Tab-separated table of C-alpha atoms in Angstrom:
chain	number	residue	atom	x	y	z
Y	1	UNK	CA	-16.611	-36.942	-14.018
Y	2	UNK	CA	-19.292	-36.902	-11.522
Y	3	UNK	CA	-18.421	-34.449	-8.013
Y	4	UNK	CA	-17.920	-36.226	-5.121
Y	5	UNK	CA	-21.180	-34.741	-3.378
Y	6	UNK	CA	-23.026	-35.703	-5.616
Y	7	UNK	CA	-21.735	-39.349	-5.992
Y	8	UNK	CA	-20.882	-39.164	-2.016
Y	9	UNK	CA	-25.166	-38.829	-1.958
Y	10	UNK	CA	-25.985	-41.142	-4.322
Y	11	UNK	CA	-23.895	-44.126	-3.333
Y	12	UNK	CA	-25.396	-43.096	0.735
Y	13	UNK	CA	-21.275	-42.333	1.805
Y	14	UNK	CA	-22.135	-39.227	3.751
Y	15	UNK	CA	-24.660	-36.633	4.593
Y	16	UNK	CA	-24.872	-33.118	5.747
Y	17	UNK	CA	-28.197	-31.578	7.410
Y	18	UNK	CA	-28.740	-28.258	8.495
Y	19	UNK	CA	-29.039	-29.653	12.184
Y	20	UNK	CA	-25.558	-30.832	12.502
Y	21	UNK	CA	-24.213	-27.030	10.949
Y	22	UNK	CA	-22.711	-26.149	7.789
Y	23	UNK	CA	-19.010	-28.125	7.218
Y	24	UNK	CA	-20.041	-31.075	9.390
Y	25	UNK	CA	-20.514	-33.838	7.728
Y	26	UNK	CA	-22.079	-37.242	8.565
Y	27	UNK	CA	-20.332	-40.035	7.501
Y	28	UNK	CA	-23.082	-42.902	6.903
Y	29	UNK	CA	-22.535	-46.599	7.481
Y	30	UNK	CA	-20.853	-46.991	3.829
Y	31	UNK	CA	-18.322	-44.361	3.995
Y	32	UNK	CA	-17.740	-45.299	7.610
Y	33	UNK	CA	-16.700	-48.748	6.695
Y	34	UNK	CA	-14.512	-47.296	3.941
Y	35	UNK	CA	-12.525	-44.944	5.856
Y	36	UNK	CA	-11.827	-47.635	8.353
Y	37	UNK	CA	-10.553	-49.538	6.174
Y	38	UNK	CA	-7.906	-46.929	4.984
Y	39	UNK	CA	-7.178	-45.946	8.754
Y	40	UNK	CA	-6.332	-49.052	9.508
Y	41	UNK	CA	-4.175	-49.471	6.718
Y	42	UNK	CA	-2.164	-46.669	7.852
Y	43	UNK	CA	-1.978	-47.466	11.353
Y	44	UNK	CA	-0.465	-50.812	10.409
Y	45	UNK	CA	1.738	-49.199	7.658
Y	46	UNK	CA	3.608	-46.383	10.473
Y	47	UNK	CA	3.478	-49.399	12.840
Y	48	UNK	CA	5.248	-51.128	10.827
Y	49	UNK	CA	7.441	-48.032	9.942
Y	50	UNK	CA	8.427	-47.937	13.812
Y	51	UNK	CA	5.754	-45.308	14.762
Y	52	UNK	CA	3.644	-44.959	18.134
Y	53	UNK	CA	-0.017	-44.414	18.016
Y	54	UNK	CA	-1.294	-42.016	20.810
Y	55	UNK	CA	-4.942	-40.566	21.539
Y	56	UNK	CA	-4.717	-37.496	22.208
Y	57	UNK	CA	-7.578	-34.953	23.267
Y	58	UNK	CA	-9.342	-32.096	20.768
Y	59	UNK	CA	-9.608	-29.587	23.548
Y	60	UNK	CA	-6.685	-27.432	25.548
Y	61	UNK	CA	-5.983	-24.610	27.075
Y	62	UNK	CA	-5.755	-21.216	25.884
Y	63	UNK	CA	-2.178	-21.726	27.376
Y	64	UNK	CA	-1.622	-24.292	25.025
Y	65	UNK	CA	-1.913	-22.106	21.913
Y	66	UNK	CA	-0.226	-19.246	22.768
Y	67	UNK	CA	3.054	-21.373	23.715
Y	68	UNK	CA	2.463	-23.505	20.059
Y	69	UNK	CA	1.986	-19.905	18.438
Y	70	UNK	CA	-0.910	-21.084	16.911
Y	71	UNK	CA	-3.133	-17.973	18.822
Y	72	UNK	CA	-0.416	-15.734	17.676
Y	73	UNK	CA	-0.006	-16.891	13.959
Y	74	UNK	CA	-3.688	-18.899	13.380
Y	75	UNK	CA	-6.219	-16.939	15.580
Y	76	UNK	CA	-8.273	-16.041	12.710
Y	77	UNK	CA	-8.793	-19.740	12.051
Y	78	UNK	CA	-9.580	-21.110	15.124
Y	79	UNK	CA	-12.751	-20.974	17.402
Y	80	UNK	CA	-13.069	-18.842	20.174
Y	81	UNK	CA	-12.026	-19.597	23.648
Y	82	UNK	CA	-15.079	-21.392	26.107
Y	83	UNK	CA	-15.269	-21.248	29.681
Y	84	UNK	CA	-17.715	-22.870	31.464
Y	85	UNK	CA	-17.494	-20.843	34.824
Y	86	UNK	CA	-15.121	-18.119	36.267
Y	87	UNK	CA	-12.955	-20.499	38.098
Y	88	UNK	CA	-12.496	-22.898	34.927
Y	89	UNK	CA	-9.468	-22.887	32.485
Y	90	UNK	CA	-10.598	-21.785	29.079
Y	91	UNK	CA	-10.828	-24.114	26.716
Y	92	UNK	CA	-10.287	-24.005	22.747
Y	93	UNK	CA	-10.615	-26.477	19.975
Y	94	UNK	CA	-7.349	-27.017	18.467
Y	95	UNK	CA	-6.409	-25.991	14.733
Y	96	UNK	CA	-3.877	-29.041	14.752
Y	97	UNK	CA	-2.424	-31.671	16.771
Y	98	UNK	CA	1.482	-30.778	16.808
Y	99	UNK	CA	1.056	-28.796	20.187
Y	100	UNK	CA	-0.292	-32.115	21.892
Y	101	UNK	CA	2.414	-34.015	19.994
Y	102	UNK	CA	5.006	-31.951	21.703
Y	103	UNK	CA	3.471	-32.812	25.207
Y	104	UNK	CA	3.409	-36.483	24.211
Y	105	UNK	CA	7.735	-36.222	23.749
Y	106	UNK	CA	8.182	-34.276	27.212
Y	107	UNK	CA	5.794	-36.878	28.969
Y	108	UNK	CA	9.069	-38.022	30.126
Y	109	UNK	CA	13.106	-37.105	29.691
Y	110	UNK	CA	14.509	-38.080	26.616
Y	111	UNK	CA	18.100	-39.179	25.328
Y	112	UNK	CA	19.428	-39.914	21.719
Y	113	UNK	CA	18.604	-43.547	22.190
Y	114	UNK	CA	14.976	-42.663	21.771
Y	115	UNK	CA	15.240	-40.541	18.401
Y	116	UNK	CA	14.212	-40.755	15.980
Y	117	UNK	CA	10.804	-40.543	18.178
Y	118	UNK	CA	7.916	-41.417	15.507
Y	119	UNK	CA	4.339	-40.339	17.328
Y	120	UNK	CA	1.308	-40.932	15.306
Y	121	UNK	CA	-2.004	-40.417	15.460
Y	122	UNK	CA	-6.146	-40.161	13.283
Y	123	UNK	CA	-6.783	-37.157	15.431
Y	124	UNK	CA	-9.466	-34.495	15.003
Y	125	UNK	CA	-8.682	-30.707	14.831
Y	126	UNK	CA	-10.802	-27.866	13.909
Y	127	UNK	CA	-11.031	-24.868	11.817
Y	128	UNK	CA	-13.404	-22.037	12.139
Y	129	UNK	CA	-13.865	-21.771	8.054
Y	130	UNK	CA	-16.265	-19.278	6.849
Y	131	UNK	CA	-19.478	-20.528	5.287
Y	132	UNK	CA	-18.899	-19.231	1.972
Y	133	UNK	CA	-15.835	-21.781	1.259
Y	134	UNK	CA	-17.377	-24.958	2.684
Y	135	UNK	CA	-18.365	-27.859	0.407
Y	136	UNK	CA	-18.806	-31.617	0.287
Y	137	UNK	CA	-15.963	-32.838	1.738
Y	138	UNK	CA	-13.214	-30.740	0.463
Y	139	UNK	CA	-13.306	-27.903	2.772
Y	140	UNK	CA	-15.062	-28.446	6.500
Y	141	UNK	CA	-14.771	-27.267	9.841
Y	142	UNK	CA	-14.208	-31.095	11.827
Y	143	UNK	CA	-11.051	-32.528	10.254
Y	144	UNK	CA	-9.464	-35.879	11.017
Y	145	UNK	CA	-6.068	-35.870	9.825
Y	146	UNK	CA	-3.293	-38.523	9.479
Y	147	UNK	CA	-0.857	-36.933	11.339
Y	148	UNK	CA	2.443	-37.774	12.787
Y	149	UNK	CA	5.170	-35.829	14.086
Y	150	UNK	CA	8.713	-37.016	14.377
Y	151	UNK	CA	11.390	-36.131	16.867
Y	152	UNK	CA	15.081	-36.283	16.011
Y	153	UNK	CA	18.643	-34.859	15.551
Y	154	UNK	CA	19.348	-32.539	13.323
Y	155	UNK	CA	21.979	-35.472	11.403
Y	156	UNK	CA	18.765	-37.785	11.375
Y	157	UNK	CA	16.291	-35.434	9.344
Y	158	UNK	CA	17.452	-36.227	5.808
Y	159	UNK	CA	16.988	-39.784	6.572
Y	160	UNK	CA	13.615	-39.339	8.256
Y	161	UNK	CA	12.254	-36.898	5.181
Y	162	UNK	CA	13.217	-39.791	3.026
Y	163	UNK	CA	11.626	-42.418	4.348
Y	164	UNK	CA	8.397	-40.491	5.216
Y	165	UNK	CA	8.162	-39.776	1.578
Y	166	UNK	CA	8.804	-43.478	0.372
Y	167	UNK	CA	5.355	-44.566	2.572
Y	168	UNK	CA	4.226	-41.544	1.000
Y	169	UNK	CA	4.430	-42.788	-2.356
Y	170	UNK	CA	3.454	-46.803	-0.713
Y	171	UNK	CA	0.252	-45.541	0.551
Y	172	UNK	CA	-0.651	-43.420	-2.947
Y	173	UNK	CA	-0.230	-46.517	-4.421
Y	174	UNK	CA	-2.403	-48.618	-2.308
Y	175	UNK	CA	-5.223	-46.101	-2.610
Y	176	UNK	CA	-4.877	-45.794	-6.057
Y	177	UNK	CA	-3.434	-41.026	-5.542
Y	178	UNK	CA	-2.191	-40.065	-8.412
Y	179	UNK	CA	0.010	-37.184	-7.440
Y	180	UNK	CA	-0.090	-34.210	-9.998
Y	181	UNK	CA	3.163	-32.445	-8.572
Y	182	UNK	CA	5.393	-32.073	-5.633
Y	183	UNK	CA	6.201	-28.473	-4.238
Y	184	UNK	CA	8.563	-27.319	-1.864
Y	185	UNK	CA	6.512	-24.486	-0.143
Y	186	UNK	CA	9.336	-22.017	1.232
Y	187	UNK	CA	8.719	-18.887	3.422
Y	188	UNK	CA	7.629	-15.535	1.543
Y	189	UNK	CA	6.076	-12.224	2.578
Y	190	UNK	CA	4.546	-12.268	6.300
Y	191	UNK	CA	4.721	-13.116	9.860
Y	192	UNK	CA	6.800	-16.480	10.348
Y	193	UNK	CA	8.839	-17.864	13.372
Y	194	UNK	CA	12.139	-18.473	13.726
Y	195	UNK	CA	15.353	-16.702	12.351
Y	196	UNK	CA	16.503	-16.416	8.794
Y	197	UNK	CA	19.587	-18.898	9.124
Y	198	UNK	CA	17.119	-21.664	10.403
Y	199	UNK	CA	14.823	-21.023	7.506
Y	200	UNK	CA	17.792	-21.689	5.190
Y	201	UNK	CA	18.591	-24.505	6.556
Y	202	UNK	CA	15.465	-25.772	6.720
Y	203	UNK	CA	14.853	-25.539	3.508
Y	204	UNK	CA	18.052	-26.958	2.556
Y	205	UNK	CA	17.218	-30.062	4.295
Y	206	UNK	CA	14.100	-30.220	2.020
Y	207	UNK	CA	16.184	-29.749	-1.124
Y	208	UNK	CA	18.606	-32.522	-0.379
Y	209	UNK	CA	15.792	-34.933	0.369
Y	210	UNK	CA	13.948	-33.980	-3.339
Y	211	UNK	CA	17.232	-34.860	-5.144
Y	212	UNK	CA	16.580	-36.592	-8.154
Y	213	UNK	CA	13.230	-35.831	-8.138
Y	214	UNK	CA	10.751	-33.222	-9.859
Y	215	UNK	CA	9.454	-30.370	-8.136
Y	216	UNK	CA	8.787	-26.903	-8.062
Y	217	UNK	CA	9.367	-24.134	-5.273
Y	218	UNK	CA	6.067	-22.177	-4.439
Y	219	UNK	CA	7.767	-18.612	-2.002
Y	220	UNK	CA	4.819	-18.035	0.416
Y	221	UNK	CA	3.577	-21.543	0.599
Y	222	UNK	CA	5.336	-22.151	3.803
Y	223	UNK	CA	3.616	-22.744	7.160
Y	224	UNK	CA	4.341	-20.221	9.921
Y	225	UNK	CA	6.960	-22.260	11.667
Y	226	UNK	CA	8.754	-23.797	8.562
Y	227	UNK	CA	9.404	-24.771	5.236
Y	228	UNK	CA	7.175	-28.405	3.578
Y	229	UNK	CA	7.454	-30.491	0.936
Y	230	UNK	CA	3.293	-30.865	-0.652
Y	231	UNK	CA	1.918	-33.416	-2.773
Y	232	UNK	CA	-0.244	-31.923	-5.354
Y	233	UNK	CA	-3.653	-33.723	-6.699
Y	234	UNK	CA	-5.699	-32.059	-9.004
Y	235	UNK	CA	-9.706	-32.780	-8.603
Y	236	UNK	CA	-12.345	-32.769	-10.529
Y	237	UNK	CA	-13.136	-29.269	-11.547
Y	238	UNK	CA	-9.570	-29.285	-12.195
Y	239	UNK	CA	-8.885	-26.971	-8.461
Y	240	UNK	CA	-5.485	-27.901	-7.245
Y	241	UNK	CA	-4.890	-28.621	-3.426
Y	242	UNK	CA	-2.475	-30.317	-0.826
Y	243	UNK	CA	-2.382	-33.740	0.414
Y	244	UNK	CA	0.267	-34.559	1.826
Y	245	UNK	CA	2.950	-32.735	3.551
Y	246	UNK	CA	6.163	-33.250	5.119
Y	247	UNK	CA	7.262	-30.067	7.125
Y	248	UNK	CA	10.480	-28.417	9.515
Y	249	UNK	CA	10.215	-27.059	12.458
Y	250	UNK	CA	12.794	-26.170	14.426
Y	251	UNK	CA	10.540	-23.699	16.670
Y	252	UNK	CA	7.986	-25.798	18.441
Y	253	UNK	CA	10.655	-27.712	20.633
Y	254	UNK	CA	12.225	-24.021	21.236
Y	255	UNK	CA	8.804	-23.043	22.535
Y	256	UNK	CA	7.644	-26.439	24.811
Y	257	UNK	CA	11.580	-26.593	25.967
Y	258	UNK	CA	12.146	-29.577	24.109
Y	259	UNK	CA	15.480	-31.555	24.649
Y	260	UNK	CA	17.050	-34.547	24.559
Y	261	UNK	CA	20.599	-35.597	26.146
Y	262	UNK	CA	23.071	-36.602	23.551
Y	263	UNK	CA	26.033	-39.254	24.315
Y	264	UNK	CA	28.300	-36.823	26.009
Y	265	UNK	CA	25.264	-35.921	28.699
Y	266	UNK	CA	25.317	-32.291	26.863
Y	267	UNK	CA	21.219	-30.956	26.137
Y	268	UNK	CA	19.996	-30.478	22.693
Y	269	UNK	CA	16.910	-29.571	20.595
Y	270	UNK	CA	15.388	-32.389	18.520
Y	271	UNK	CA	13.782	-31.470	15.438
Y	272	UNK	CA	10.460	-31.635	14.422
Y	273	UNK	CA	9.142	-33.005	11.441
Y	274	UNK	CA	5.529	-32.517	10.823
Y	275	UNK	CA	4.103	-35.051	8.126
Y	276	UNK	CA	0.830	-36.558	6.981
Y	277	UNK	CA	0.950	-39.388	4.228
Y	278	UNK	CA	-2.713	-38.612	2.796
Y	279	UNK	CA	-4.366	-35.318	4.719
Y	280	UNK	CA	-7.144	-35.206	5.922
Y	281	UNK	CA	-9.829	-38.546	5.750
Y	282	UNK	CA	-12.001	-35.822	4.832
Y	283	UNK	CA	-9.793	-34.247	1.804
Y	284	UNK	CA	-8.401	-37.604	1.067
Y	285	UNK	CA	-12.205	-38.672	0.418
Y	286	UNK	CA	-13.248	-36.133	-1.751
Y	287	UNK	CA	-10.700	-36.628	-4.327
Y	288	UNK	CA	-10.642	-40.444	-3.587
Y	289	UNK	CA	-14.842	-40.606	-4.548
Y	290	UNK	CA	-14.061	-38.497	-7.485
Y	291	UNK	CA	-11.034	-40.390	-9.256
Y	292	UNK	CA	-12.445	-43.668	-8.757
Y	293	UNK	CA	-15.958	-42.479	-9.511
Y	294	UNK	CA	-17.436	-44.651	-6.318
Y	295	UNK	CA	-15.994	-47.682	-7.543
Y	296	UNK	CA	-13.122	-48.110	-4.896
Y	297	UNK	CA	-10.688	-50.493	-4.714
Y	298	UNK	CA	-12.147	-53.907	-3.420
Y	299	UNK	CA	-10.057	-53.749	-0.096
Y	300	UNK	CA	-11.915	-50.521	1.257
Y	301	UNK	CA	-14.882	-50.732	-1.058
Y	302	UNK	CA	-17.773	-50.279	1.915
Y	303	UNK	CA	-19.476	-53.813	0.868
Y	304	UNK	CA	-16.681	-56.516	-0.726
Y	305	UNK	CA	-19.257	-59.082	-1.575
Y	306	UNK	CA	-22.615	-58.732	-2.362
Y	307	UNK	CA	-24.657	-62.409	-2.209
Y	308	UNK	CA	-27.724	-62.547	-4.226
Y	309	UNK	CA	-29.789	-66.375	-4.024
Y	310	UNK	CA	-31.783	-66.677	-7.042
Y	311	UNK	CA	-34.946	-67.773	-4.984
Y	312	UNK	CA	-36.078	-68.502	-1.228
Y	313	UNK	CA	-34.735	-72.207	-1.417
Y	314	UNK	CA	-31.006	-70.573	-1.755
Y	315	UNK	CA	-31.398	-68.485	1.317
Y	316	UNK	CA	-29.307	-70.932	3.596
Y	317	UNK	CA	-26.763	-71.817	0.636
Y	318	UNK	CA	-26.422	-67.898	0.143
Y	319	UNK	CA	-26.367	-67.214	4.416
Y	320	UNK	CA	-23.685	-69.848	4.528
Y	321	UNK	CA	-21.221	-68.550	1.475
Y	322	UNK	CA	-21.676	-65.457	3.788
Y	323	UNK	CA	-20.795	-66.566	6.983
Y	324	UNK	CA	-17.903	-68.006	5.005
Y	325	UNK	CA	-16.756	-64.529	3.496
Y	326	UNK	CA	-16.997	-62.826	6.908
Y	327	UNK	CA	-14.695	-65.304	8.885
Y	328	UNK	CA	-12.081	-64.545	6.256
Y	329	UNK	CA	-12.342	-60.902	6.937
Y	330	UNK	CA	-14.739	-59.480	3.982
Y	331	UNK	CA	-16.793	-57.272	4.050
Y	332	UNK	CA	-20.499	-58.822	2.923
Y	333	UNK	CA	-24.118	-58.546	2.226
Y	334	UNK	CA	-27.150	-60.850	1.336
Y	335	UNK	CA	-29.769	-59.542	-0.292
Y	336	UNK	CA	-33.030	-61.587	-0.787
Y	337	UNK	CA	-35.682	-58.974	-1.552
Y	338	UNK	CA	-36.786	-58.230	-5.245
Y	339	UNK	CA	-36.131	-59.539	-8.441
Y	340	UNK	CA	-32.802	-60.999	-9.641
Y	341	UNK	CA	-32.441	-58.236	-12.347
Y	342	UNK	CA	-33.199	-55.672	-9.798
Y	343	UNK	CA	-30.710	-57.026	-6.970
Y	344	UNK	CA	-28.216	-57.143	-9.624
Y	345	UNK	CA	-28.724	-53.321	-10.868
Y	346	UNK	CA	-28.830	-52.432	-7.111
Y	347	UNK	CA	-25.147	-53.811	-6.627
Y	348	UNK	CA	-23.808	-52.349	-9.658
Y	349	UNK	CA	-25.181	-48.980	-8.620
Y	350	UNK	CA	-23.248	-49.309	-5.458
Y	351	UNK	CA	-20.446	-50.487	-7.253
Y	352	UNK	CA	-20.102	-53.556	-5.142
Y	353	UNK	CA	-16.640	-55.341	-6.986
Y	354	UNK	CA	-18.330	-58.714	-6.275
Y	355	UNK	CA	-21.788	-60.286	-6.454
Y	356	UNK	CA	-22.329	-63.752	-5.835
Y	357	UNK	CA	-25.106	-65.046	-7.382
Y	358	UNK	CA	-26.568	-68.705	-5.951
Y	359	UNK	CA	-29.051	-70.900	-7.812
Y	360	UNK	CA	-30.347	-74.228	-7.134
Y	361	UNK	CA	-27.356	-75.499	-9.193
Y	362	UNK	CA	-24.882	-73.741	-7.234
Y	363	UNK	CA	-26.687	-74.709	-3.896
Y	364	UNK	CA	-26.909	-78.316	-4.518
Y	365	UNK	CA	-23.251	-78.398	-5.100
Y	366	UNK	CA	-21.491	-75.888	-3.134
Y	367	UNK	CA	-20.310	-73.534	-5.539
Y	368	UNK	CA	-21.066	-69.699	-6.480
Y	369	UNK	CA	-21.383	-68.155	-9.716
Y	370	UNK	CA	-18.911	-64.699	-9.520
Y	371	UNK	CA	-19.864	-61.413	-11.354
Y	372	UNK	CA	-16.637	-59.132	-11.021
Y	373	UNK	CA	-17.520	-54.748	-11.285
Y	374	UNK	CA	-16.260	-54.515	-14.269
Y	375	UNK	CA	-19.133	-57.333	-16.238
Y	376	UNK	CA	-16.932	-60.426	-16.425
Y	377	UNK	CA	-18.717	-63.176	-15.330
Y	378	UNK	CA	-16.932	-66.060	-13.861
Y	379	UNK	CA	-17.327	-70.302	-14.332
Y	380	UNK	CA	-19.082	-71.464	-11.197
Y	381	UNK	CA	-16.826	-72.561	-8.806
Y	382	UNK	CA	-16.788	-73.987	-4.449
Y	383	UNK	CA	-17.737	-71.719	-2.460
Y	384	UNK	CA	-14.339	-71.744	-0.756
Y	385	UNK	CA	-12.573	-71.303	-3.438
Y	386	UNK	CA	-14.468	-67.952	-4.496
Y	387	UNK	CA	-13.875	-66.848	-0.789
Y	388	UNK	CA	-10.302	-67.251	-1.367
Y	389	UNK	CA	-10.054	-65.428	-4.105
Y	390	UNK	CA	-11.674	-62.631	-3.163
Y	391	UNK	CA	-9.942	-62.551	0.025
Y	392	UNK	CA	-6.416	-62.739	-2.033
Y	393	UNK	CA	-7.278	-59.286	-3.893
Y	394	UNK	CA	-8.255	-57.732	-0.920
Y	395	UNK	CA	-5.109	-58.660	1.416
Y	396	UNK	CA	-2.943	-57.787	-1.605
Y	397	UNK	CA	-4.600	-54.160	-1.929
Y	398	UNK	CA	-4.400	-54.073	-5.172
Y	399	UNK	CA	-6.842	-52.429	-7.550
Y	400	UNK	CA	-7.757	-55.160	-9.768
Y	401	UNK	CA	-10.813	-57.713	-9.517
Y	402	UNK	CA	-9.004	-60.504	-9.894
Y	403	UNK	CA	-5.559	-61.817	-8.128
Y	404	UNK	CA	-2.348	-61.591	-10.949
Y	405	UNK	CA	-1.833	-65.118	-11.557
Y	406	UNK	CA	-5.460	-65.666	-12.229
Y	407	UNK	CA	-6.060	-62.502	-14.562
């Protein structure tokens, strides 16, 4: 098992230089196109889940942080405070998006109609992480996370916990997670919010939504405001971490005055329920390089289709079956330069899951010989046809080469 800093080098995915600073990362043109993929995948999943995207930004106020708690609770994690003259506001980066969440639901008044209220968003937040425990992409200092934050009544949360942990498990299977253990991370030892009887129930909640299936309770693992349920990976080295989470709070809408009128015109506190369905795209790419050693699945592998004309006389039969593969969506590279041998070596180093190869035969009659990631070679066959097939495995997000009826 190679690490995923190694193989994130290798296959060009992302960068680091001493310029941009220690737990920045540059994400180059191939892992760029690869996260995309997956964030667009999850913004049509919660779309289709009945969720609300927002853009929200990575700056507020001081005043914003101490009313989350976050300066009270997370200080030591975040950066400090910058003002840019003595009249101006000052200005931090935040740790996390909930406290801009919670101004999203008091935008405007709110009644029971509108819960549950399912706010979404790929937003960056920032952690001031010591140097000494930065590396790759496991642990940096810029984080994009999947978040989402959901708003309801207290009689809706069971509901909502289960169904944020069924697209859990959809969008583990589409990216091919393979979960090593689910937690429930209760309050322990330390400084949290909130009373004891809403920690109880809180974690009640939790329980009922885990019945019937395996998990263990970790004391301590709790954030500062409530109770979570994590999703356990294991990497590489064989380090255990988080990612995802589903977590209670019931004192952020205390602390932004959160409310909602219920049918009888009476004021009451929604709940909060904090949840990401894969982290971080930083976290979620680390293990994601590592468990599919580079070779991702074809619908976010960085380049679908690589097109390879044996000679100069197949450049406009090879340009076309390209133009081809675009329109429908695919990802898609020619390259002409070099031997055939070479090209092909090239694309298997990248772990490109398709290379099209185009001779004169294939260029007098329309058709493309098919060499799939894993060796198979395929019969030649039209052009369109090839682009149909490949297009089939990729809207069907699978993680084999070939569509089921044709294995």
């Amino acid at each position: 098992m190679i690490d995923h800093r190694r193989l994130g080098r290798e296959l060009e995915l992302f960068a680091t230089d001493p310029l941009a600073g220690a737990g920045l990362p540059i994400w180059l043109p191939a892992g760029a196109a690869a996260r995309h993929a997956i964030e667009e995948y999850l913004r049509d999943l919660e779309r289709r889940a009945g969720y609300q995207h927002v853009h929200t930004p990575p700056l507020g106020r001081r005043e914003l942080f101490e009313t989350s708690g976050h300066l009270g609770y997370f200080a030591a994690e975040m950066f400090p405070a910058m003002r840019l003259g003595e009249s101006d506001d000052e200005l931090m980066l935040r740790p996390a998006l909930c406290p801009h969440h919670a101004l999203v639901y008091r935008a405007r008044g709110r009644s029971y109609r509108d819960l549950p209220l399912r706010v979404a968003e790929i937003g960056g937040m920032y952690r001031a992480e010591r140097s000494g425990v930065l590396g790759g992409l496991s642990r940096v200092r810029a984080i994009t996370l999947n978040d989402a934050h959901n708003f309801c009544a207290l009689e809706q949360v069971g509901q909502e916990v289960s169904e944020i942990l069924r697209l859990i498990r959809a969008a583990h299977d589409a990216l091919g997670v393979r979960p090593a253990g689910v937690r429930l991370s209760r309050r322990g030892p330390g400084e949290y919010v909130g009373d004891d009887a809403d920690w109880a129930w809180a974690e009640e909640l939790l329980r009922a939504a885990l019945d019937g299936e395996a998990y263990t309770e970790a004391p301590g693992e709790a954030a500062f405001y409530g109770p979570k349920i994590d999703i356990q990976v294991v990497d590489a080295a064989g380090r255990e971490s988080t990612i995802s989470t589903v977590q209670l709070d019931f004192d952020k809408p205390e602390r932004f005055d959160l409310s909602y009128t219920d049918p009888y015109g009476a004021r009451r506190r929604p709940v909060m329920v904090h949840r990401s369905l894969v982290g971080s795209m930083e976290r979620l790419f680390a293990y994601l390089i590592e468990v599919h050693q580079g070779a991702f699945p074809p619908w976010y592998a960085p380049v679908q289709l690589v097109v390879l004309p044996v000679g100069g006389d197949q450049a406009g039969a090879a340009t076309e079956l390209a133009g081809l593969a675009e329109a429908a969506g695919l990802r898609v590279e020619v390259q002409v330069s070099g031997s055939l041998g070479a090209r092909i070596r090239d694309a298997a180093h990248r772990r490109a899951p398709y290379v099209g190869v185009v001779g004169p035969r294939e260029a007098a009659d329309g058709s493309v010989s098919l060499r799939l990631r894993d060796g198979r070679g395929l019969e030649p066959m039209p052009v369109p046809a090839a682009v149909a097939l490949i297009a089939e495995v990729v809207a069907g997000r699978g993680h084999h080469l070939r569509p089921p009826s044709r294995r």
